[in-house]
Coordinates of C-alpha atoms in Angstrom, one line a residue:
M248 CA 42.6 -168.4 74.6
D249 CA 42.0 -170.0 71.2
T250 CA 38.6 -171.6 70.5
S251 CA 39.5 -175.1 71.6
S252 CA 40.9 -174.2 75.0
L253 CA 38.1 -171.7 75.6
G254 CA 35.6 -174.5 75.0
L255 CA 37.1 -176.6 77.8
L256 CA 36.0 -173.8 80.2
V257 CA 32.6 -172.9 78.6
I258 CA 31.2 -176.4 78.0
P259 CA 31.1 -177.5 81.7
L260 CA 29.8 -174.1 82.9
P261 CA 26.1 -175.1 83.2
L262 CA 27.1 -178.2 85.2
F263 CA 29.3 -176.0 87.5
V264 CA 26.4 -173.6 88.0
L265 CA 24.1 -176.4 89.0
I266 CA 26.7 -177.9 91.4
A267 CA 27.3 -174.5 92.9
A268 CA 23.5 -174.1 93.5
A269 CA 23.5 -177.5 95.2
E270 CA 26.4 -176.4 97.4
G271 CA 24.4 -173.3 98.3
W272 CA 21.4 -175.4 99.4
L273 CA 23.7 -177.6 101.4
R274 CA 25.3 -174.6 103.0
Q275 CA 21.9 -173.4 104.1
R276 CA 21.1 -176.8 105.5
R277 CA 24.3 -176.8 107.6
G278 CA 23.6 -173.3 108.9
L279 CA 26.6 -171.7 107.0
G280 CA 24.4 -169.3 105.1
Q281 CA 24.4 -168.6 101.3
D282 CA 24.7 -165.3 99.6
W283 CA 22.5 -165.9 96.5
K284 CA 23.1 -162.4 95.2
A285 CA 26.8 -163.3 95.0
Y286 CA 25.9 -166.6 93.3
W287 CA 24.0 -164.7 90.5
A288 CA 26.7 -162.1 90.3
S289 CA 29.3 -164.8 89.6
L290 CA 27.0 -166.2 86.9
G291 CA 26.7 -162.8 85.4
D292 CA 30.5 -162.5 85.4
A293 CA 30.9 -165.9 83.7
L294 CA 28.3 -165.1 81.0
G295 CA 29.9 -161.6 80.4
R296 CA 33.3 -163.2 80.1
V297 CA 32.1 -165.6 77.4
L298 CA 30.7 -162.7 75.4
V299 CA 33.8 -160.5 75.8
N300 CA 36.2 -163.4 75.0
G301 CA 34.1 -164.2 71.9
L302 CA 34.5 -160.6 70.7
L303 CA 38.2 -160.3 71.5
K304 CA 39.1 -163.7 70.0
A305 CA 42.8 -164.4 70.7
G306 CA 43.5 -161.1 72.3
I307 CA 46.9 -159.8 73.3
T308 CA 47.9 -163.2 74.7
G309 CA 47.2 -165.1 71.5
A310 CA 49.1 -162.7 69.4
V311 CA 52.2 -162.9 71.7
L312 CA 52.1 -166.7 72.0
Y313 CA 51.8 -167.3 68.3
A314 CA 54.6 -164.8 67.6
V315 CA 56.8 -166.7 70.1
W316 CA 55.9 -170.0 68.3
Q317 CA 57.6 -168.7 65.2
W318 CA 60.9 -168.5 67.2
R319 CA 60.6 -171.8 69.0
I320 CA 63.8 -173.8 69.5
A321 CA 62.2 -177.2 69.1
T322 CA 58.9 -178.9 68.4
F323 CA 57.2 -181.4 70.7
A324 CA 54.9 -183.7 68.7
M325 CA 53.2 -184.7 71.9
D326 CA 53.5 -188.4 70.9
R327 CA 55.5 -189.5 73.9
W328 CA 54.3 -189.8 77.5
W329 CA 57.2 -187.7 78.8
H330 CA 56.1 -184.8 76.5
W331 CA 52.9 -184.6 78.5
A332 CA 54.6 -185.1 81.9
L333 CA 57.0 -182.2 81.0
L334 CA 54.2 -180.1 79.8
F335 CA 52.3 -180.7 83.1
L336 CA 55.3 -179.7 85.2
G337 CA 56.2 -176.7 83.0
Q338 CA 52.6 -175.5 83.0
E339 CA 52.4 -175.8 86.8
F340 CA 55.6 -173.8 87.2
C341 CA 54.4 -171.1 84.7
Y342 CA 51.0 -171.0 86.4
Y343 CA 52.7 -170.4 89.8
V344 CA 54.7 -167.5 88.4
M345 CA 51.7 -166.0 86.6
H346 CA 49.5 -166.3 89.7
R347 CA 52.1 -164.7 91.9
A348 CA 52.4 -161.9 89.4
D349 CA 48.6 -161.6 89.4
H350 CA 48.9 -160.7 93.1
R351 CA 52.0 -158.6 93.1
I352 CA 51.8 -156.5 89.9
H353 CA 48.9 -154.1 89.7
W354 CA 48.4 -154.4 86.0
F355 CA 47.6 -158.1 86.3
W356 CA 45.7 -157.7 89.6
L357 CA 43.2 -155.5 87.7
N358 CA 41.5 -158.5 86.3
H359 CA 42.5 -161.1 88.9
S360 CA 41.0 -159.1 91.7
V361 CA 37.6 -160.0 90.3
H362 CA 38.2 -163.6 91.3
H363 CA 38.9 -162.5 94.9
S364 CA 36.0 -160.1 95.1
S365 CA 33.4 -162.4 96.6
N366 CA 33.0 -162.0 100.4
Q367 CA 31.8 -165.6 100.7
Y368 CA 33.9 -168.6 99.7
T369 CA 31.7 -170.9 97.5
L370 CA 31.9 -172.9 94.3
S371 CA 30.3 -170.1 92.4
S372 CA 33.3 -167.9 93.1
A373 CA 35.4 -170.4 91.1
Y374 CA 34.0 -169.1 87.8
R375 CA 34.1 -165.5 88.7
L376 CA 37.3 -164.7 86.7
G377 CA 36.8 -161.2 85.2
W378 CA 36.2 -159.9 81.7
T379 CA 39.6 -158.2 81.0
G380 CA 42.0 -161.1 81.1
K381 CA 42.7 -160.9 77.4
I382 CA 43.6 -157.2 77.8
T383 CA 45.9 -157.6 80.8
G384 CA 47.4 -160.7 79.2
A385 CA 48.8 -162.6 82.2
T386 CA 48.8 -165.8 80.1
V387 CA 52.0 -164.5 78.4
F388 CA 53.8 -166.1 81.3
F389 CA 53.3 -169.4 79.4
A390 CA 55.4 -168.1 76.5
P391 CA 58.5 -170.1 77.6
L392 CA 56.6 -173.3 77.1
V393 CA 55.8 -172.2 73.5
W394 CA 59.4 -171.1 73.0
I395 CA 60.8 -174.5 73.9
G396 CA 58.4 -176.2 71.5
F397 CA 54.9 -176.9 73.0
P398 CA 52.1 -176.0 70.5
V399 CA 50.1 -173.0 71.6
P400 CA 46.7 -174.8 71.6
V401 CA 48.1 -177.6 73.8
V402 CA 49.6 -175.1 76.3
L403 CA 46.3 -173.2 76.5
A404 CA 44.3 -176.4 76.9
A405 CA 46.6 -177.5 79.7
L406 CA 45.9 -174.1 81.4
A407 CA 42.2 -174.7 80.9
V408 CA 42.4 -178.1 82.5
N409 CA 44.3 -176.5 85.4
L410 CA 41.5 -174.1 86.0
L411 CA 38.9 -176.9 85.7
Y412 CA 40.7 -178.7 88.5
Q413 CA 40.5 -175.7 90.7
F414 CA 36.7 -175.6 90.6
W415 CA 36.3 -178.0 93.5
L416 CA 38.8 -176.1 95.7
H417 CA 36.4 -173.2 96.2
T418 CA 34.4 -174.6 99.1
E419 CA 34.2 -174.7 102.9
L420 CA 32.4 -178.0 102.9
I421 CA 35.6 -180.1 102.4
G422 CA 38.0 -180.1 105.3
R423 CA 41.6 -181.1 105.3
L424 CA 42.5 -184.2 103.3
P425 CA 45.0 -186.9 104.2
R426 CA 48.5 -185.5 104.8
P427 CA 50.2 -186.9 101.6
I428 CA 47.6 -185.3 99.4
E429 CA 47.8 -181.9 101.3
F430 CA 51.6 -182.0 100.9
V431 CA 51.7 -182.4 97.1
F432 CA 48.4 -181.1 95.8
N433 CA 46.4 -177.9 96.0
T434 CA 43.4 -178.6 98.1
P435 CA 40.3 -176.7 99.4
S436 CA 42.2 -176.0 102.7
H437 CA 45.2 -174.5 100.9
H438 CA 43.0 -172.5 98.5
R439 CA 40.8 -171.1 101.4
V440 CA 44.0 -169.5 102.7
H441 CA 44.8 -168.1 99.3
H442 CA 41.4 -166.4 99.1
A443 CA 41.6 -165.0 102.7
S444 CA 42.2 -161.3 103.3
N445 CA 43.7 -161.9 106.8
P446 CA 47.1 -160.2 107.1
D447 CA 48.8 -163.5 107.9
Y448 CA 47.3 -165.2 104.8
I449 CA 47.7 -162.5 102.1
D450 CA 49.7 -163.4 99.0
C451 CA 50.4 -167.2 99.4
N452 CA 49.4 -170.6 98.1
Y453 CA 49.6 -169.7 94.4
G454 CA 49.7 -173.2 93.0
G455 CA 47.2 -174.6 90.5
V456 CA 47.1 -178.4 90.7
L457 CA 50.2 -178.7 92.8
I458 CA 51.3 -176.9 95.9
V459 CA 55.0 -178.0 95.7
F460 CA 56.2 -174.7 94.1
D461 CA 54.8 -172.7 97.0
R462 CA 56.7 -175.0 99.4
L463 CA 59.9 -174.6 97.3
F464 CA 59.7 -170.8 97.1
G465 CA 58.5 -170.0 100.5
S466 CA 54.9 -168.8 99.7
F467 CA 53.1 -171.7 101.4
R468 CA 50.8 -171.0 104.4
R469 CA 48.8 -173.6 106.2
E470 CA 45.2 -173.1 107.3
R471 CA 45.1 -172.5 111.0
E472 CA 42.2 -173.3 113.3
D473 CA 43.0 -170.2 115.4
E474 CA 42.8 -168.0 112.3
P475 CA 39.6 -168.6 110.3
P476 CA 39.9 -167.2 106.8
R477 CA 38.1 -163.9 106.1
Y478 CA 37.2 -163.8 102.5
G479 CA 37.1 -161.0 100.0
L480 CA 39.4 -158.1 99.1
V481 CA 41.3 -156.2 101.7
K482 CA 39.1 -153.3 100.8
P483 CA 35.8 -155.2 100.3
I484 CA 33.5 -154.6 97.4
Y485 CA 29.8 -155.2 98.4
S486 CA 28.2 -154.7 95.0
H487 CA 26.6 -157.6 93.2
N488 CA 26.5 -155.7 89.8
P489 CA 28.7 -157.7 87.4
F490 CA 29.8 -154.5 85.6
R491 CA 31.0 -152.9 88.8
I492 CA 32.7 -156.1 89.9
A493 CA 34.5 -156.4 86.5
F494 CA 35.7 -152.8 86.3
H495 CA 36.1 -151.6 89.9
G496 CA 39.9 -152.2 89.7
W497 CA 40.1 -150.2 86.5
V498 CA 38.2 -147.3 87.9
H499 CA 40.6 -147.2 90.9
M500 CA 43.6 -147.4 88.6
F501 CA 42.5 -144.5 86.4
G502 CA 41.9 -142.5 89.5
S503 CA 45.4 -143.2 90.7
L504 CA 46.9 -142.4 87.2
K505 CA 45.0 -139.1 87.2
A506 CA 46.6 -138.2 90.6
A507 CA 50.1 -139.4 89.7
R508 CA 52.9 -137.0 88.9
G509 CA 55.6 -138.0 86.5
W510 CA 56.5 -141.3 84.7
K511 CA 57.9 -142.9 87.8
Q512 CA 54.6 -142.6 89.6
Y513 CA 52.7 -143.8 86.5
G514 CA 55.0 -146.8 86.4
R515 CA 54.3 -147.6 90.1
V516 CA 50.5 -147.3 89.5
L517 CA 50.6 -149.7 86.6
F518 CA 53.3 -152.2 87.6
G519 CA 54.0 -151.8 91.3
P520 CA 52.3 -153.9 94.0
P521 CA 48.4 -153.5 94.1
E522 CA 48.6 -151.9 97.6

């Protein structure tokens, strides 16, 4: 991300950390329990990400998006209401595609798996996003928006706002919302299912602000009372070390590459499904 869009995520971080601590206290009061080591691990991940992103600057994603901008077919001045409406819908669709790829393509899962590594579903897991996102470069899925004429900083800022919205989704303290809201928007109930490792819940509910693309493309799953979500990775990671959390997927990948034989197997390790 460029500096402006990165700032949208960094500036509210202290507030999010305090809100997550308040949620932890409330969880304890309600008898749900709170893994404070996981809370501090998520904070370590967030601080490490700020440092790494500052060193990498624009990264692979920035280079690709600004290159695409040179070949754009139009230019949106963002001076009409429908420019913003189109950007919102386009960003939601691209986010859905990116998020689905995060789960189904091993290369992108390397970083995204960090977000799913917490074995407890709390607000602090919302800002556990990994350190290698600018290397894996999943944000290139937003290149079509740049190609049709939306400025790169505006596209990245829209993505940052999307991620800010998702902070409140990472809690067990909010139950199901009224049906019209649940039908259109991503909610804590929908996102709990997304973070579950139960076989019936894996790989679904990829939406950011909206849940409509999941309904359209058959990836929607409803939270069921008879199937409580079980959080964390299919093969759980129990470490609270931010370095191990950030790089456990990379260690596993390099081990798989070492054992692979031939280009076909190399390709499967890098770009096949994570499993």
